XYZ file of C-alpha atoms in Angstrom:
765
model
C 13.438 -37.913 -2.084
C 17.117 -38.587 -2.833
C 19.536 -37.046 -0.408
C 23.152 -37.091 0.660
C 23.947 -38.821 3.946
C 25.795 -35.644 4.989
C 22.400 -33.949 5.222
C 22.215 -35.186 8.802
C 25.769 -34.452 9.953
C 25.290 -30.798 11.007
C 22.767 -31.947 13.617
C 25.516 -33.833 15.401
C 27.925 -30.904 15.240
C 25.422 -28.345 16.313
C 23.543 -30.543 18.773
C 21.669 -28.890 21.548
C 23.321 -25.501 21.115
C 20.208 -24.382 19.380
C 16.886 -25.456 20.787
C 13.462 -24.879 19.423
C 11.817 -21.356 19.276
C 10.628 -18.117 17.736
C 8.965 -15.204 19.457
C 5.720 -16.273 20.984
C 2.320 -14.836 21.391
C 0.689 -14.271 24.678
C -2.831 -13.407 25.669
C -4.350 -9.939 25.844
C -2.099 -7.358 27.449
C -3.296 -5.723 30.608
C -3.384 -2.306 28.993
C -5.717 -3.422 26.207
C -7.978 -5.270 28.613
C -8.233 -2.157 30.754
C -8.996 -0.083 27.666
C -11.884 -2.352 26.727
C -13.255 -2.020 30.250
C -13.039 1.761 30.072
C -14.823 1.850 26.726
C -17.798 -0.204 27.965
C -18.199 1.377 31.414
C -21.240 3.702 31.243
C -20.234 5.305 34.520
C -17.061 6.700 33.078
C -17.142 10.285 31.909
C -15.942 11.350 28.443
C -12.547 12.623 29.604
C -11.710 9.393 31.378
C -12.302 7.490 28.158
C -10.707 9.699 25.563
C -6.959 9.538 26.225
C -6.600 5.893 27.215
C -8.702 4.572 24.311
C -6.819 6.557 21.682
C -3.415 5.677 23.084
C -4.024 1.997 23.657
C -5.982 1.154 20.529
C -3.812 3.305 18.337
C -0.377 2.189 19.474
C -0.758 -0.950 21.640
C -2.023 -4.319 20.544
C -2.119 -7.943 21.461
C 1.350 -9.254 20.669
C 0.048 -11.670 18.024
C -2.056 -9.151 16.093
C -1.035 -8.085 12.605
C -0.154 -4.381 12.950
C -1.134 -1.367 10.915
C 1.989 -1.194 8.751
C 1.726 2.606 8.546
C 2.655 2.687 12.244
C 5.787 0.529 11.842
C 8.861 2.208 13.309
C 11.889 2.330 11.026
C 15.118 1.566 12.846
C 17.145 3.442 10.207
C 18.349 6.753 11.620
C 18.770 8.453 8.224
C 15.083 7.950 7.384
C 11.864 9.282 8.941
C 10.656 7.610 12.121
C 7.898 5.446 10.629
C 6.304 4.198 7.421
C 3.524 6.739 7.950
C 6.054 9.587 7.993
C 7.897 8.454 4.844
C 6.574 9.895 1.534
C 7.344 6.722 -0.436
C 6.024 3.156 -0.668
C 7.480 0.937 2.053
C 6.270 -2.647 2.344
C 6.843 -4.321 5.704
C 6.722 -8.034 6.495
C 6.170 -7.811 10.280
C 7.163 -10.380 12.882
C 3.534 -11.491 13.206
C 3.446 -12.550 9.536
C 6.879 -14.198 9.857
C 5.531 -16.185 12.792
C 2.086 -17.081 11.444
C 3.370 -18.161 8.022
C 6.443 -19.930 9.451
C 8.850 -17.986 7.236
C 12.482 -18.996 7.550
C 14.386 -17.308 4.704
C 14.398 -13.840 3.215
C 13.005 -14.965 -0.148
C 10.067 -16.640 1.638
C 9.298 -13.402 3.492
C 9.480 -11.338 0.287
C 6.862 -13.554 -1.371
C 4.438 -11.353 0.598
C 5.636 -8.229 -1.221
C 4.170 -7.609 -4.689
C 6.519 -6.448 -7.409
C 9.545 -8.496 -6.284
C 10.934 -11.399 -8.301
C 13.914 -13.630 -7.606
C 16.767 -13.272 -10.056
C 18.972 -16.186 -11.075
C 22.206 -16.923 -12.776
C 23.291 -13.566 -14.187
C 27.023 -13.146 -14.250
C 29.780 -15.397 -12.990
C 29.570 -16.213 -9.324
C 26.541 -14.243 -8.191
C 24.478 -17.378 -8.369
C 21.630 -18.750 -6.290
C 22.134 -16.417 -3.359
C 19.590 -13.742 -2.532
C 19.331 -11.669 -5.716
C 16.082 -9.848 -6.369
C 14.399 -7.540 -8.821
C 12.232 -4.752 -7.415
C 9.744 -3.343 -9.911
C 11.766 -4.965 -12.690
C 15.025 -3.288 -11.613
C 18.015 -5.313 -10.453
C 18.579 -5.148 -6.684
C 21.849 -7.029 -6.385
C 23.828 -5.843 -3.387
C 20.848 -3.796 -2.178
C 20.222 -5.772 1.013
C 20.756 -4.111 4.402
C 20.359 -4.967 8.071
C 19.467 -2.129 10.434
C 20.358 0.350 7.698
C 23.911 -0.950 7.106
C 25.086 -3.046 4.164
C 24.675 -6.801 4.472
C 27.868 -7.783 2.663
C 28.130 -11.008 0.664
C 25.891 -13.140 -1.534
C 24.221 -16.023 0.256
C 20.827 -17.423 1.258
C 19.710 -15.361 4.239
C 17.988 -17.049 7.156
C 15.768 -14.703 9.185
C 15.949 -16.494 12.555
C 17.153 -13.269 14.233
C 15.055 -10.814 12.202
C 12.159 -8.822 13.680
C 10.736 -7.222 10.513
C 11.640 -7.105 6.830
C 11.164 -3.751 5.071
C 11.198 -3.090 1.328
C 11.727 0.515 0.280
C 10.273 0.841 -3.211
C 11.942 3.164 -5.687
C 15.380 4.833 -5.758
C 16.773 5.562 -2.298
C 20.227 6.888 -3.088
C 19.581 10.003 -1.026
C 19.600 7.772 2.074
C 21.831 4.837 1.139
C 24.193 6.033 -1.584
C 25.388 4.099 -4.653
C 22.958 1.612 -6.258
C 19.302 1.216 -5.079
C 17.830 1.790 -8.538
C 14.503 0.061 -7.962
C 14.552 -0.019 -4.196
C 16.226 -1.902 -1.383
C 15.550 -4.516 1.272
C 16.258 -3.965 4.975
C 16.106 -6.495 7.799
C 15.470 -5.160 11.306
C 17.279 -7.407 13.780
C 16.052 -8.645 17.135
C 17.690 -6.573 19.858
C 18.144 -6.896 23.578
C 15.341 -5.209 25.493
C 13.786 -4.947 28.918
C 12.395 -8.094 30.496
C 13.492 -11.700 30.700
C 11.899 -14.326 28.470
C 12.670 -17.664 26.848
C 11.082 -18.824 23.582
C 11.741 -22.186 21.919
C 10.214 -23.789 18.833
C 10.491 -27.033 16.897
C 9.097 -27.436 13.389
C 8.639 -30.566 11.288
C 7.486 -30.898 7.701
C 7.482 -32.970 4.557
C 10.537 -32.773 2.357
C 12.548 -34.098 5.329
C 12.244 -30.750 7.061
C 13.250 -30.108 10.680
C 14.002 -26.795 12.368
C 14.895 -25.863 15.916
C 15.002 -22.234 16.997
C 15.536 -20.403 20.276
C 15.168 -16.773 21.371
C 16.311 -15.819 24.875
C 16.355 -12.324 26.364
C 17.935 -11.870 29.802
C 17.783 -8.549 31.645
C 21.026 -8.267 33.600
C 20.074 -5.071 35.405
C 17.901 -2.011 34.854
C 19.939 -0.737 31.900
C 21.644 -3.855 30.526
C 20.221 -6.896 28.739
C 21.511 -9.738 26.590
C 19.565 -11.425 23.777
C 20.643 -14.712 22.184
C 19.092 -16.334 19.110
C 20.052 -19.730 17.708
C 18.840 -21.861 14.816
C 19.380 -25.263 13.205
C 17.594 -26.031 9.937
C 17.621 -29.194 7.826
C 15.339 -29.388 4.822
C 14.872 -30.608 1.302
C 12.748 -28.912 -1.327
C 9.316 -30.457 -1.761
C 8.931 -31.599 -5.356
C 12.665 -31.343 -6.166
C 14.867 -34.436 -5.958
C 18.379 -34.270 -4.579
C 18.172 -30.630 -3.452
C 18.603 -29.657 0.196
C 19.577 -26.761 2.440
C 21.165 -27.203 5.860
C 21.794 -24.066 7.898
C 22.759 -23.255 11.439
C 23.573 -19.975 13.041
C 23.537 -17.807 16.124
C 23.213 -14.150 17.000
C 24.007 -12.304 20.231
C 22.956 -8.735 21.007
C 24.169 -6.860 24.086
C 22.121 -3.784 24.963
C 23.512 -1.164 27.348
C 21.690 1.954 28.520
C 18.218 0.660 27.679
C 16.567 3.367 29.754
C 19.278 6.007 29.431
C 19.843 8.918 27.100
C 22.920 7.118 25.780
C 22.406 3.552 24.568
C 24.683 1.062 22.867
C 24.049 -2.254 21.116
C 26.801 -4.687 20.177
C 25.617 -7.427 17.834
C 27.403 -10.536 16.571
C 25.900 -12.811 13.889
C 27.068 -16.060 12.331
C 25.409 -18.180 9.668
C 26.705 -21.387 8.116
C 25.086 -22.966 5.055
C 25.631 -26.384 3.514
C 23.322 -26.723 0.510
C 22.840 -28.285 -2.896
C 22.219 -25.525 -5.487
C 19.338 -25.995 -7.910
C 19.719 -24.534 -11.391
C 16.343 -25.897 -12.337
C 15.379 -27.299 -15.726
C 16.031 -26.152 -19.255
C 13.655 -24.185 -21.422
C 12.191 -25.776 -24.531
C 11.645 -23.933 -27.801
C 8.108 -24.638 -28.951
C 7.056 -24.796 -32.627
C 5.748 -21.198 -32.435
C 9.279 -19.984 -31.577
C 8.469 -19.250 -27.930
C 10.421 -20.761 -25.036
C 8.848 -22.126 -21.873
C 10.085 -24.261 -18.970
C 10.315 -27.852 -20.118
C 8.375 -28.929 -17.020
C 5.368 -27.216 -18.630
C 5.860 -29.448 -21.654
C 5.715 -32.783 -19.858
C 8.940 -33.196 -17.853
C 8.467 -34.432 -14.261
C 8.793 -31.408 -11.932
C 11.023 -33.447 -9.583
C 13.751 -33.707 -12.218
C 17.027 -32.086 -11.191
C 20.470 -32.095 -12.759
C 22.519 -31.387 -9.634
C 25.510 -33.691 -9.194
C 27.336 -35.043 -6.170
C 30.261 -32.656 -6.677
C 27.986 -29.592 -6.620
C 27.890 -27.534 -3.442
C 26.951 -24.190 -1.880
C 28.845 -23.828 1.389
C 29.160 -20.458 3.077
C 30.126 -18.868 6.379
C 29.127 -15.304 7.230
C 30.419 -13.518 10.351
C 29.500 -9.938 11.203
C 29.893 -7.584 14.175
C 27.807 -4.413 14.462
C 28.103 -1.568 16.959
C 25.266 0.948 17.287
C 25.637 3.957 19.586
C 22.945 6.582 20.176
C 23.268 9.558 22.504
C 20.729 12.313 23.228
C 23.214 15.089 23.957
C 20.425 17.593 24.567
C 16.681 17.896 24.217
C 17.132 18.999 20.615
C 20.226 17.122 19.377
C 20.990 13.393 19.043
C 24.227 11.830 17.812
C 24.431 8.283 16.442
C 27.278 6.139 15.189
C 26.884 2.697 13.597
C 29.718 0.426 12.480
C 29.700 -3.012 10.864
C 32.505 -5.419 10.009
C 31.772 -8.585 7.990
C 33.879 -11.489 6.786
C 32.391 -14.002 4.365
C 33.445 -17.082 2.448
C 31.553 -19.073 -0.168
C 32.543 -22.332 -1.896
C 30.263 -22.842 -4.856
C 29.819 -25.367 -7.654
C 26.716 -26.015 -9.747
C 25.543 -27.849 -12.834
C 24.267 -25.350 -15.388
C 21.673 -26.726 -17.790
C 20.600 -25.123 -21.065
C 17.623 -25.092 -23.370
C 16.268 -27.826 -25.595
C 16.148 -25.651 -28.700
C 17.364 -27.658 -31.696
C 14.731 -29.180 -33.951
C 16.044 -32.661 -33.212
C 15.931 -32.169 -29.411
C 12.459 -30.609 -29.441
C 10.898 -33.262 -31.696
C 12.546 -36.079 -29.775
C 11.309 -34.811 -26.392
C 7.759 -33.926 -27.507
C 7.428 -37.406 -29.001
C 8.346 -39.069 -25.702
C 12.058 -39.470 -26.303
C 14.935 -38.812 -23.913
C 17.437 -36.507 -25.626
C 20.796 -35.515 -24.140
C 20.905 -32.543 -21.795
C 22.354 -29.327 -23.152
C 24.559 -27.295 -20.804
C 25.753 -23.726 -20.460
C 28.989 -22.471 -18.853
C 30.715 -25.628 -20.168
C 28.404 -27.700 -17.972
C 29.194 -26.181 -14.615
C 30.046 -23.051 -12.685
C 32.442 -23.056 -9.735
C 34.154 -20.408 -7.624
C 35.566 -19.724 -4.179
C 35.127 -16.238 -2.746
C 36.709 -14.769 0.377
C 35.803 -11.217 1.253
C 35.331 -8.576 3.874
C 33.221 -5.462 4.195
C 33.166 -2.556 6.620
C 30.817 0.411 6.955
C 30.551 3.333 9.356
C 27.738 5.889 9.521
C 27.915 8.868 11.876
C 24.912 11.177 11.981
C 23.560 14.157 13.858
C 19.837 14.844 14.285
C 18.847 18.393 15.238
C 15.240 19.378 16.011
C 14.599 23.111 16.253
C 12.380 26.016 15.146
C 13.048 28.993 12.920
C 10.278 31.465 13.627
C 7.174 29.201 13.726
C 8.592 26.572 11.361
C 9.727 23.225 12.775
C 12.844 21.512 11.419
C 14.157 17.986 11.780
C 17.652 18.269 10.299
C 19.785 15.166 9.781
C 23.328 15.186 8.478
C 26.264 12.824 8.472
C 28.964 10.781 6.770
C 28.636 7.247 5.403
C 31.861 5.379 4.533
C 31.954 1.781 3.315
C 34.608 -0.484 1.840
C 34.496 -4.010 0.440
C 37.300 -6.270 -0.770
C 36.993 -9.754 -2.252
C 39.318 -12.439 -3.617
C 37.695 -14.801 -6.074
C 39.139 -18.046 -7.381
C 37.699 -19.568 -10.526
C 37.125 -23.310 -10.196
C 38.644 -25.896 -12.538
C 36.751 -29.157 -13.087
C 38.589 -32.466 -13.317
C 37.061 -35.713 -14.538
C 33.654 -34.237 -15.244
C 31.676 -35.715 -18.141
C 28.549 -33.934 -19.399
C 26.514 -37.042 -20.136
C 23.089 -36.500 -18.550
C 19.787 -36.958 -20.357
C 16.730 -34.719 -19.960
C 14.283 -37.228 -18.498
C 16.456 -39.342 -16.166
C 19.738 -37.555 -15.378
C 22.459 -39.296 -13.416
C 23.571 -37.520 -10.250
C 26.939 -39.260 -9.955
C 30.082 -37.729 -11.447
C 32.201 -40.847 -10.803
C 34.858 -39.107 -8.752
C 34.999 -35.735 -10.520
C 36.320 -32.864 -8.420
C 36.974 -29.110 -8.431
C 40.157 -27.178 -7.658
C 40.591 -23.453 -7.074
C 44.174 -22.649 -8.161
C 45.865 -19.402 -7.174
C 46.583 -18.818 -10.852
C 42.854 -18.196 -11.335
C 42.587 -15.619 -8.560
C 41.101 -12.173 -9.106
C 40.690 -9.330 -6.624
C 37.994 -6.656 -6.592
C 37.297 -3.827 -4.207
C 35.025 -0.827 -3.926
C 34.970 2.254 -1.715
C 32.207 4.805 -1.225
C 32.296 8.020 0.818
C 28.916 9.701 1.152
C 27.881 13.003 2.717
C 24.161 13.426 3.356
C 21.815 16.148 4.543
C 18.046 16.086 4.981
C 15.475 18.421 6.458
C 11.854 17.767 7.362
C 10.225 21.195 7.396
C 6.794 21.451 9.043
C 5.409 24.672 7.549
C 1.949 24.346 9.053
C 0.013 21.629 10.829
C -1.180 20.377 7.442
C 1.782 21.107 5.150
C 5.318 19.705 5.300
C 8.313 19.642 2.977
C 11.075 17.031 2.771
C 14.413 17.785 1.192
C 17.320 15.335 1.054
C 20.611 15.393 -0.805
C 23.603 13.073 -0.774
C 26.972 13.296 -2.500
C 28.940 10.108 -3.122
C 32.532 9.615 -4.211
C 32.690 6.031 -5.444
C 35.730 4.057 -6.635
C 36.020 0.439 -7.756
C 38.930 -1.619 -9.051
C 39.836 -5.111 -10.229
C 42.896 -7.126 -11.172
C 43.362 -10.757 -12.114
C 42.128 -13.062 -14.831
C 39.260 -12.492 -17.189
C 37.084 -15.324 -18.388
C 39.101 -15.496 -21.635
C 41.404 -16.103 -19.570
C 43.709 -13.123 -19.802
C 45.462 -11.502 -16.863
C 44.742 -7.791 -16.487
C 46.633 -5.344 -14.245
C 44.697 -3.251 -11.722
C 41.863 -1.391 -13.450
C 40.025 1.498 -11.758
C 36.877 3.519 -12.215
C 35.561 6.492 -10.236
C 32.275 8.370 -10.153
C 31.117 11.382 -8.135
C 27.386 12.067 -8.101
C 24.604 13.907 -6.240
C 21.459 11.985 -5.258
C 18.636 14.436 -4.502
C 15.125 13.893 -3.206
C 12.224 16.251 -2.641
C 8.712 15.717 -1.273
C 5.656 17.696 -0.352
C 3.192 16.256 2.164
C -0.315 17.597 2.746
C -2.409 16.304 5.668
C -5.946 17.667 5.285
C -7.286 15.239 7.897
C -5.786 13.964 11.116
C -5.283 10.392 9.892
C -4.811 10.926 6.167
C -1.943 12.472 4.208
C -1.129 12.962 0.518
C 2.386 13.254 -0.862
C 4.364 13.797 -4.027
C 7.988 12.647 -4.194
C 10.881 12.892 -6.623
C 14.119 11.043 -5.951
C 17.208 10.055 -7.923
C 19.810 7.305 -7.456
C 23.040 6.375 -9.214
C 24.733 3.009 -9.589
C 28.373 3.145 -10.753
C 30.078 0.143 -12.291
C 31.619 -2.255 -9.777
C 29.113 -1.879 -6.920
C 28.181 -5.579 -6.738
C 31.534 -7.248 -6.351
C 30.211 -10.123 -4.219
C 27.334 -10.969 -6.544
C 28.724 -10.353 -10.013
C 32.483 -10.506 -10.344
C 32.198 -11.503 -13.979
C 35.757 -10.343 -14.698
C 34.996 -9.387 -18.272
C 35.744 -6.079 -19.882
C 32.239 -4.668 -20.232
C 31.266 -5.418 -16.626
C 34.333 -4.269 -14.716
C 36.244 -1.015 -14.243
C 38.534 -0.149 -17.143
C 41.346 2.399 -17.014
C 40.424 5.378 -19.160
C 36.913 4.126 -19.953
C 33.984 6.507 -19.532
C 31.453 4.169 -17.901
C 28.655 6.422 -16.795
C 26.676 5.244 -13.754
C 23.178 3.948 -14.177
C 20.623 6.549 -13.138
C 17.130 6.013 -11.810
C 14.479 8.719 -11.263
C 11.298 8.186 -9.256
C 8.075 10.188 -9.509
C 5.465 9.085 -6.979
C 2.095 10.394 -5.802
C 0.385 8.631 -2.925
C -1.852 8.616 0.116
C -1.582 6.974 3.530
C -4.719 6.775 5.649
C -5.515 5.176 8.997
C -8.933 3.928 10.109
C -10.509 2.725 13.365
C -8.256 4.800 15.628
C -5.190 3.782 13.601
C -5.816 0.053 13.932
C -6.172 -0.330 10.144
C -3.901 1.298 7.580
C -4.333 1.919 3.855
C -1.677 2.956 1.351
C -2.154 3.941 -2.305
C 0.607 5.100 -4.655
C 1.030 5.895 -8.357
C 4.631 5.780 -9.538
C 6.978 5.990 -12.485
C 10.662 5.021 -12.532
C 12.884 6.107 -15.410
C 16.167 4.218 -15.562
C 18.984 4.969 -17.982
C 22.167 3.056 -18.822
C 20.644 -0.275 -17.836
C 22.690 -3.454 -18.261
C 21.860 -7.173 -18.342
C 23.870 -10.349 -18.839
C 23.809 -13.370 -21.096
C 24.732 -16.887 -19.999
C 28.473 -16.238 -20.243
C 28.146 -13.109 -18.109
C 28.624 -10.731 -21.041
C 26.792 -7.421 -21.108
C 23.915 -7.465 -23.601
C 23.253 -3.763 -23.283
C 25.227 -1.757 -20.819
C 27.160 1.299 -19.723
C 28.764 1.836 -23.100
C 25.327 2.148 -24.772
C 24.162 5.697 -24.167
C 20.489 6.087 -23.304
C 19.731 2.438 -22.533
C 17.223 1.879 -19.747
C 13.734 1.060 -18.527
C 10.546 2.933 -17.851
C 8.333 1.374 -15.191
C 5.009 2.886 -14.192
C 2.272 1.471 -12.046
C 0.038 1.619 -9.013
C 0.286 -0.103 -5.636
C -2.341 -0.577 -2.906
C -1.827 -2.030 0.577
C -4.098 -2.709 3.564
C -3.031 -3.959 6.987
C -4.192 -4.133 10.582
C -7.417 -4.990 12.388
C -10.826 -4.999 10.707
C -12.516 -6.116 13.937
C -11.201 -7.103 17.353
C -10.723 -10.685 16.149
C -10.091 -10.228 12.427
C -6.694 -9.130 11.045
C -5.693 -8.520 7.441
C -2.434 -8.035 5.551
C -2.560 -7.533 1.805
C -1.107 -5.656 -1.135
C -1.595 -5.403 -4.906
C 0.562 -3.837 -7.596
C 0.184 -3.272 -11.328
C 3.291 -2.512 -13.364
C 3.988 -1.614 -16.967
C 7.731 -1.852 -17.569
C 9.352 -1.368 -20.974
C 12.758 -0.847 -22.515
C 13.728 2.758 -23.258
C 16.281 1.950 -25.939
C 16.504 4.402 -28.805
C 14.121 3.846 -31.741
C 15.625 1.343 -34.109
C 17.534 -0.449 -31.372
C 17.105 -4.200 -31.048
C 15.080 -4.061 -27.819
C 13.219 -0.785 -28.317
C 9.713 -0.985 -26.848
C 10.138 -4.528 -25.532
C 8.648 -5.405 -22.160
C 11.022 -5.602 -19.203
C 12.159 -9.015 -18.059
C 11.138 -10.315 -14.646
C 8.368 -7.744 -14.223
C 4.876 -9.323 -13.969
C 2.097 -6.829 -14.637
C -0.242 -7.994 -11.893
C 0.895 -9.034 -8.426
C -0.998 -9.528 -5.198
C -0.496 -11.037 -1.786
C -3.172 -11.562 0.870
C -3.092 -13.031 4.373
C -5.942 -12.805 6.850
C -6.412 -14.360 10.293
C -9.330 -14.725 12.702
C -9.280 -15.472 16.443
C -12.112 -17.930 17.193
C -11.536 -18.078 20.942
C -14.264 -15.688 22.066
C -16.839 -17.685 20.079
C -15.836 -21.109 21.403
C -14.431 -20.934 24.919
C -13.019 -18.705 27.621
C -9.883 -16.885 26.301
C -8.176 -18.006 29.506
C -7.867 -21.411 27.836
C -5.825 -19.880 25.031
C -6.344 -18.496 21.562
C -7.500 -20.583 18.619
C -6.681 -18.851 15.346
C -7.237 -19.740 11.704
C -5.555 -17.931 8.820
C -5.198 -18.173 5.094
C -4.271 -16.309 1.981
C -2.812 -16.427 -1.490
C 0.066 -15.055 -3.549
C -0.179 -14.434 -7.285
C 1.806 -12.899 -10.099
C 0.866 -12.904 -13.764
C 2.969 -14.434 -16.524
C 6.185 -12.571 -17.331
C 9.274 -12.749 -19.482
C 12.171 -14.680 -17.983
C 14.874 -12.679 -16.219
C 17.330 -11.336 -18.787
C 14.995 -11.964 -21.736
C 14.648 -8.639 -23.552
C 13.863 -10.443 -26.797
C 10.512 -11.361 -25.198
C 10.616 -14.973 -26.350
C 10.903 -16.906 -23.034
C 7.651 -16.862 -21.065
C 7.251 -17.887 -17.422
C 3.638 -18.924 -16.572
C 1.604 -17.228 -13.877
C 2.495 -17.999 -10.261
C -0.094 -18.903 -7.625
C 0.122 -20.242 -4.084
C -2.808 -20.870 -1.748
C -1.752 -21.057 1.907
C -3.378 -21.687 5.288
C -2.739 -22.052 9.022
C -4.423 -23.127 12.240
C -2.879 -22.466 15.655
C -3.645 -22.677 19.349
C -1.566 -20.971 21.992
C -1.613 -20.078 25.639
C 0.708 -17.946 27.694
C 3.255 -20.785 27.807
C 2.473 -23.240 25.003
C 1.652 -23.121 21.318
C 1.057 -25.509 18.463
C 0.341 -24.757 14.803
C -0.029 -26.412 11.405
C 0.775 -24.597 8.161
C 0.076 -25.619 4.584
C 1.659 -23.808 1.616
C 0.872 -24.138 -2.084
C -2.164 -26.207 -1.162
C -3.179 -26.682 -4.819
C 0.355 -27.934 -5.667
C 0.550 -25.402 -8.502
C 3.726 -25.562 -10.602
C 5.452 -22.287 -9.745
C 8.945 -21.066 -10.588
C 11.333 -19.594 -8.040
C 13.624 -18.005 -10.636
C 14.517 -17.991 -14.315
C 17.239 -16.946 -16.688
C 16.658 -15.870 -20.288
C 15.948 -18.699 -22.740
C 18.158 -21.114 -20.806
C 16.468 -22.355 -17.654
C 13.889 -21.951 -14.890
C 13.844 -23.330 -11.356
C 10.588 -24.925 -10.130
C 9.465 -23.705 -6.713
C 8.468 -26.071 -3.880
C 5.280 -28.070 -4.229
C 2.611 -28.641 -1.587
C 4.215 -28.447 1.848
C 3.096 -28.897 5.455
C 4.826 -27.616 8.589
C 3.879 -28.560 12.132
C 5.238 -26.447 14.974
C 5.307 -26.768 18.756
C 6.654 -24.063 21.016
C 7.268 -23.128 24.618
C 7.625 -19.744 26.329
C 8.494 -18.859 29.890
């Protein structure tokens, strides 16, 4: 695999600051072992068995077991306490899956969640960072950590992440502007009781090496410090010339761990030095349909990245989280985050082989010239900051015999970004499709002040929710949030034409209502309605396109996008809550939808009244323990998503882009130890699974002419670990199926990694 020599330089700079490690597994906990003894002791009476067995088997587990996702605690104060208590689909990628599958980035973790696709290339500047679609709806800017906005567009490494949660459907009642199809939340690793040291080293093909460390030190009874560090160097298996080098650290100070008032102060830093991959062009086949040219005979390794391309970013954030139980019935919390980010970006942007001459030449074995979009390359420099503060009160009380859990508060956030458009010098667009040259012969990029634009957005939200327990079986949820949102921009448009400061404001209510019926102790049914709004200008870090139809305009009546969710579902636990099942039927109606062509122009947007999508479907999930040694984690979703344009409109009745109808993910593991040797010698575990999504239209393709083939990845793992040591081997995409990580309209698609192997060794003490 071709590679820059600078691929190895960060290792020297970072050195031993980050050692090996992720959280480790240990053998059976004492509490579970005691529970098993109680359950098999015939001399024990019924009362001595009942409480311990329910408590231990229902809530405690061996640290390496895959949990019942229904029992997952949500560390987001505005929401209910757990997935089980939330009347809406929430997918969780727990730390056990992150560990077993050796997941290192957010997009890798979300491959376990059906109904999510990676977006690519829409707009100017919001390119190749984490941009997702949830149930066919754009989710730009809808990424959070611990319930606060994760500002900036970049590739997120999850070295300091405990769980990843995906809230499906509009969630404006909790999080404010945006969140049309759902949102993604990362729960960070926090300081806790106990002292431990975990270190890991991983090696793999594609020139992959990763070192990771996780250290928690308990200073005294109420104070602890947790430090995580990571260094990652890797190429992309099956893709020449593409790499991603990352290193970062995170420190969390926890005070008052066993007190009624607790405080966490968290600092995070992530640096990325990568080569962006815009993939390969589409080819227009004789039947008029487009497909990735790698499905028409081009070598999947082919890339068009050039030596001047780059994706370099630095993200710094500080978060303060204070929680105080002022009385037995009232708790006050305050969370604040400040983030600074910078991203230097340049990429080669290829286009489709669509002319008759190009198509015939390529299909007959020729080597036609490469077509480009965005004049051959996209470049920008962004420097921004974001700040958010959420203060909330939680009151638990009774009125007559009715229980209330009342939450209310204020959410204020602000983001400001300067963006400089890059100017290319000495660049010649002279590549060919089959054997592109990666040298630009000294070409370079400048970011002049004359090309600077500034954008900012401010949102003030007031929220109120009440969980009303009418009877033991019947509960009502009511949530409402009011947001006052303002965005503005000044600078140069793509034309280019300087524009003075332009502003847009929107004030909206985001309501939600649910009814929950629990006819059985471990099974509940719910019906939920919720509504979210997304005003123009909410995604300034991921889509500063600086064109008239995508930015605030003085005097323009740009109505916010609106998304309504109707969902009916059931959540049931089995085997004393060790195994959890979730089933949901849903429909999302979105109006005033907008999408972008290659230049970043709005194809159908705010100014088109009644534009939108209708997505309906069903989702099923199963997680937890089937037997003492057998764990399972799986989910399936079926979606039918179509345009809601008015009859006679160009896209009326067309299928939504980036919304595969069938999606599933399965991972199952089995502990062989009890069948082979004494568990005191460690735990030998095997695991495997698959991820699949059916063929779909490329992102941004509402003409329904560019088809992305079905995606399939077969994966496996074998591991052995003791209390102190562990070793594992992972294999992903074992069949080496040609998958696609992202796509954009009829222009291009990016092949995903091929068959990959990762070996890991770790130490805990």
